[in-house]
């Protein structure tokens, strides 16, 4: 039986089982495979942090890579061959396709809710970051947006997002 079918049941019921699910999350290791593709880091890491493919489901990556000429208001178009290479890389390693730790948690938390294009709009992300006040993020000139993962997670490039390893610029080490 897959992890998704077990947790899917827990999520669809009530708040109590949601809390049980998220407290189970706390006990499992938080990490994601680092990006090995230099091509991806060059092309998709030139404007922002090169997000690991396991942070979003395949459907979201598919929509993103099909619309790179209008990418969140920017033109991020690629050559045909780069597009094919990077799309395959994203889809093969997407959450829901790579069966381990953090990607599984992200999918389980989403349940059967709609899949957004932003990592920062996934339910798992929103839940994990709900305690952060605006003055530490949007109003913080050294962070500006939740999309800048590596502003606070200094080891984000290595795929390490542990909550005990977070430093918020201007505010210091995060101590929950
Ligand atoms: C020309 C600049 C540019 C390039 C190149 C680029 N992006 Fe983006 N991307 C943006 C901007 C701008 C945003 C919106 C950022 C914001 O709202 O803070 C964004 C947002 C995103 C987000 C959503 C982040 C969130 O908030 O959760 C994802 C996912 C993403 N890009 C993936 C990619 C991928 C994959 C590639 C390579 C194919 C890529 N980007 C290349 C400019 C770019
Ligand atoms: C403003 C700083 C900040 C930014 C930007 C940020 N995070 Fe976080 N993140 C945190 C903090 C603080 C926590 C721990 C929250 C807590 O203890 O409740 C956290 C927790 C997490 C966790 C859970 C870690 C665990 O041990 O359970 C993950 C995964 C994560 N962040 C991923 C990301 C990703 C991916 C991005 C970018 C799309 C991002 N974060 C952007 C501050 C940030």
PDB file of N, CA and C and ligand atoms in Angstrom, residues 26 30 51 55 102 105 119-120 124-125 128-129 131-132 136-137 143 145-149 151-153 161-163 166 168 174 176, ligand 2:
ATOM      1  N   UNK A  26       6.743  15.679  11.962  1.00  0.00           N
ATOM      2  CA  UNK A  26       7.829  16.236  12.775  1.00  0.00           C
ATOM      3  C   UNK A  26       8.866  15.168  13.105  1.00  0.00           C
ATOM      4  N   UNK A  30      13.628  15.786   7.616  1.00  0.00           N
ATOM      5  CA  UNK A  30      13.286  16.767   6.599  1.00  0.00           C
ATOM      6  C   UNK A  30      14.479  17.033   5.707  1.00  0.00           C
ATOM      7  N   UNK A  51      14.879  25.781  -7.296  1.00  0.00           N
ATOM      8  CA  UNK A  51      14.018  24.911  -6.479  1.00  0.00           C
ATOM      9  C   UNK A  51      14.206  23.440  -6.834  1.00  0.00           C
ATOM     10  N   UNK A  55       9.905  19.504  -4.706  1.00  0.00           N
ATOM     11  CA  UNK A  55       9.081  20.442  -3.938  1.00  0.00           C
ATOM     12  C   UNK A  55       7.702  20.663  -4.549  1.00  0.00           C
ATOM     13  N   UNK A 102      10.604  14.262   2.273  1.00  0.00           N
ATOM     14  CA  UNK A 102       9.918  15.546   2.090  1.00  0.00           C
ATOM     15  C   UNK A 102       8.914  15.575   0.932  1.00  0.00           C
ATOM     16  N   UNK A 105       5.773  13.993   2.099  1.00  0.00           N
ATOM     17  CA  UNK A 105       5.037  14.815   3.060  1.00  0.00           C
ATOM     18  C   UNK A 105       4.258  15.900   2.339  1.00  0.00           C
ATOM     19  N   UNK A 119       5.385  26.618  -4.977  1.00  0.00           N
ATOM     20  CA  UNK A 119       5.738  25.828  -3.797  1.00  0.00           C
ATOM     21  C   UNK A 119       5.158  26.519  -2.564  1.00  0.00           C
ATOM     22  N   UNK A 120       5.277  27.856  -2.570  1.00  0.00           N
ATOM     23  CA  UNK A 120       4.850  28.652  -1.420  1.00  0.00           C
ATOM     24  C   UNK A 120       3.332  28.687  -1.254  1.00  0.00           C
ATOM     25  N   UNK A 124       1.493  22.103   2.622  1.00  0.00           N
ATOM     26  CA  UNK A 124       2.598  21.749   3.515  1.00  0.00           C
ATOM     27  C   UNK A 124       3.436  22.987   3.814  1.00  0.00           C
ATOM     28  N   UNK A 125       3.754  23.744   2.764  1.00  0.00           N
ATOM     29  CA  UNK A 125       4.570  24.941   2.928  1.00  0.00           C
ATOM     30  C   UNK A 125       3.871  25.946   3.843  1.00  0.00           C
ATOM     31  N   UNK A 128       3.960  24.850   7.476  1.00  0.00           N
ATOM     32  CA  UNK A 128       5.280  24.939   8.112  1.00  0.00           C
ATOM     33  C   UNK A 128       5.707  26.380   8.380  1.00  0.00           C
ATOM     34  N   UNK A 129       5.185  27.332   7.605  1.00  0.00           N
ATOM     35  CA  UNK A 129       5.644  28.722   7.730  1.00  0.00           C
ATOM     36  C   UNK A 129       4.612  29.641   8.367  1.00  0.00           C
ATOM     37  N   UNK A 131       3.919  30.397  11.348  1.00  0.00           N
ATOM     38  CA  UNK A 131       4.283  31.167  12.549  1.00  0.00           C
ATOM     39  C   UNK A 131       5.150  32.385  12.236  1.00  0.00           C
ATOM     40  N   UNK A 132       5.548  32.538  10.979  1.00  0.00           N
ATOM     41  CA  UNK A 132       6.470  33.636  10.658  1.00  0.00           C
ATOM     42  C   UNK A 132       5.728  34.950  10.406  1.00  0.00           C
ATOM     43  N   UNK A 136       9.378  39.626   9.433  1.00  0.00           N
ATOM     44  CA  UNK A 136      10.555  38.783   9.174  1.00  0.00           C
ATOM     45  C   UNK A 136      10.672  38.390   7.700  1.00  0.00           C
ATOM     46  N   UNK A 137       9.576  38.555   6.941  1.00  0.00           N
ATOM     47  CA  UNK A 137       9.564  38.062   5.565  1.00  0.00           C
ATOM     48  C   UNK A 137       9.318  39.223   4.582  1.00  0.00           C
ATOM     49  N   UNK A 143      14.974  39.576   2.953  1.00  0.00           N
ATOM     50  CA  UNK A 143      14.249  38.363   2.568  1.00  0.00           C
ATOM     51  C   UNK A 143      13.245  38.670   1.443  1.00  0.00           C
ATOM     52  N   UNK A 145      10.506  37.830   0.247  1.00  0.00           N
ATOM     53  CA  UNK A 145       9.456  36.906  -0.184  1.00  0.00           C
ATOM     54  C   UNK A 145       9.791  35.492   0.290  1.00  0.00           C
ATOM     55  N   UNK A 146       8.754  34.725   0.549  1.00  0.00           N
ATOM     56  CA  UNK A 146       8.948  33.328   0.928  1.00  0.00           C
ATOM     57  C   UNK A 146       9.615  32.534  -0.206  1.00  0.00           C
ATOM     58  N   UNK A 147       9.544  33.041  -1.423  1.00  0.00           N
ATOM     59  CA  UNK A 147      10.144  32.326  -2.552  1.00  0.00           C
ATOM     60  C   UNK A 147      11.664  32.250  -2.458  1.00  0.00           C
ATOM     61  N   UNK A 148      12.280  33.123  -1.633  1.00  0.00           N
ATOM     62  CA  UNK A 148      13.736  33.138  -1.487  1.00  0.00           C
ATOM     63  C   UNK A 148      14.191  32.170  -0.391  1.00  0.00           C
ATOM     64  N   UNK A 149      13.985  30.891  -0.640  1.00  0.00           N
ATOM     65  CA  UNK A 149      14.255  29.837   0.353  1.00  0.00           C
ATOM     66  C   UNK A 149      15.609  29.998   1.039  1.00  0.00           C
ATOM     67  N   UNK A 151      17.448  32.485   1.653  1.00  0.00           N
ATOM     68  CA  UNK A 151      17.690  33.615   2.562  1.00  0.00           C
ATOM     69  C   UNK A 151      17.655  33.136   4.003  1.00  0.00           C
ATOM     70  N   UNK A 152      16.768  32.209   4.305  1.00  0.00           N
ATOM     71  CA  UNK A 152      16.588  31.746   5.697  1.00  0.00           C
ATOM     72  C   UNK A 152      17.166  30.346   5.908  1.00  0.00           C
ATOM     73  N   UNK A 153      17.001  29.480   4.915  1.00  0.00           N
ATOM     74  CA  UNK A 153      17.551  28.119   5.001  1.00  0.00           C
ATOM     75  C   UNK A 153      18.929  28.155   4.341  1.00  0.00           C
ATOM     76  N   UNK A 161      16.495  21.483   4.917  1.00  0.00           N
ATOM     77  CA  UNK A 161      15.517  22.489   5.335  1.00  0.00           C
ATOM     78  C   UNK A 161      15.128  22.323   6.798  1.00  0.00           C
ATOM     79  N   UNK A 162      15.973  21.660   7.577  1.00  0.00           N
ATOM     80  CA  UNK A 162      15.604  21.387   8.961  1.00  0.00           C
ATOM     81  C   UNK A 162      15.261  22.670   9.713  1.00  0.00           C
ATOM     82  N   UNK A 163      14.171  22.610  10.485  1.00  0.00           N
ATOM     83  CA  UNK A 163      13.720  23.815  11.199  1.00  0.00           C
ATOM     84  C   UNK A 163      14.710  24.278  12.265  1.00  0.00           C
ATOM     85  N   UNK A 166      17.748  27.172  10.741  1.00  0.00           N
ATOM     86  CA  UNK A 166      17.217  28.337  10.041  1.00  0.00           C
ATOM     87  C   UNK A 166      17.727  29.609  10.708  1.00  0.00           C
ATOM     88  N   UNK A 168      17.165  33.753  10.224  1.00  0.00           N
ATOM     89  CA  UNK A 168      16.437  34.783   9.500  1.00  0.00           C
ATOM     90  C   UNK A 168      17.275  36.061   9.497  1.00  0.00           C
ATOM     91  N   UNK A 174      16.538  30.900  14.219  1.00  0.00           N
ATOM     92  CA  UNK A 174      15.126  30.606  14.534  1.00  0.00           C
ATOM     93  C   UNK A 174      15.074  29.578  15.644  1.00  0.00           C
ATOM     94  N   UNK A 176      12.295  27.672  17.753  1.00  0.00           N
ATOM     95  CA  UNK A 176      10.849  27.430  17.881  1.00  0.00           C
ATOM     96  C   UNK A 176      10.496  27.054  19.313  1.00  0.00           C
TER      97      UNK A 176
HETATM   98  C1  LIG B   2      11.638  34.005   6.106  1.00  0.00           C
HETATM   99  C2  LIG B   2      12.463  32.816   6.246  1.00  0.00           C
HETATM  100  C3  LIG B   2      12.086  31.590   5.446  1.00  0.00           C
HETATM  101  C4  LIG B   2      11.946  31.462   4.071  1.00  0.00           C
HETATM  102  C5  LIG B   2      12.132  32.533   3.010  1.00  0.00           C
HETATM  103  C6  LIG B   2      11.620  30.065   3.835  1.00  0.00           C
HETATM  104  N1  LIG B   2      11.548  29.382   5.011  1.00  0.00           N
HETATM  105 FE1  LIG B   2      11.196  27.398   5.256  1.00  0.00          FE
HETATM  106  N2  LIG B   2      11.142  27.629   7.271  1.00  0.00           N
HETATM  107  C7  LIG B   2      11.455  28.792   7.950  1.00  0.00           C
HETATM  108  C8  LIG B   2      11.301  28.566   9.381  1.00  0.00           C
HETATM  109  C9  LIG B   2      11.530  29.598  10.492  1.00  0.00           C
HETATM  110  C10 LIG B   2      10.883  27.225   9.544  1.00  0.00           C
HETATM  111  C11 LIG B   2      10.546  26.492  10.860  1.00  0.00           C
HETATM  112  C12 LIG B   2       9.143  26.862  11.257  1.00  0.00           C
HETATM  113  C13 LIG B   2       8.740  26.266  12.593  1.00  0.00           C
HETATM  114  O1  LIG B   2       9.596  25.937  13.415  1.00  0.00           O
HETATM  115  O2  LIG B   2       7.539  26.138  12.813  1.00  0.00           O
HETATM  116  C14 LIG B   2      10.806  26.665   8.190  1.00  0.00           C
HETATM  117  C15 LIG B   2      10.457  25.347   7.911  1.00  0.00           C
HETATM  118  C16 LIG B   2      10.577  24.756   6.671  1.00  0.00           C
HETATM  119  C17 LIG B   2      10.410  23.337   6.415  1.00  0.00           C
HETATM  120  C18 LIG B   2      10.066  22.272   7.454  1.00  0.00           C
HETATM  121  C19 LIG B   2      11.354  21.885   8.181  1.00  0.00           C
HETATM  122  C20 LIG B   2      11.151  20.870   9.290  1.00  0.00           C
HETATM  123  O3  LIG B   2      12.169  20.580   9.977  1.00  0.00           O
HETATM  124  O4  LIG B   2      10.032  20.390   9.497  1.00  0.00           O
HETATM  125  C21 LIG B   2      10.629  23.155   5.077  1.00  0.00           C
HETATM  126  C22 LIG B   2      10.601  21.839   4.325  1.00  0.00           C
HETATM  127  C23 LIG B   2      10.908  24.458   4.497  1.00  0.00           C
HETATM  128  N3  LIG B   2      10.870  25.393   5.486  1.00  0.00           N
HETATM  129  C24 LIG B   2      11.144  24.682   3.143  1.00  0.00           C
HETATM  130  C25 LIG B   2      11.238  25.949   2.569  1.00  0.00           C
HETATM  131  C26 LIG B   2      11.306  26.194   1.129  1.00  0.00           C
HETATM  132  C27 LIG B   2      11.314  25.113   0.064  1.00  0.00           C
HETATM  133  C28 LIG B   2      11.351  27.557   0.967  1.00  0.00           C
HETATM  134  C29 LIG B   2      11.319  28.340  -0.327  1.00  0.00           C
HETATM  135  C30 LIG B   2      10.273  28.018  -1.296  1.00  0.00           C
HETATM  136  C31 LIG B   2      11.353  28.151   2.312  1.00  0.00           C
HETATM  137  N4  LIG B   2      11.263  27.146   3.235  1.00  0.00           N
HETATM  138  C32 LIG B   2      11.414  29.510   2.569  1.00  0.00           C
HETATM  139  C33 LIG B   2      11.841  29.979   7.375  1.00  0.00           C
HETATM  140  C34 LIG B   2      11.828  30.272   6.025  1.00  0.00           C
END
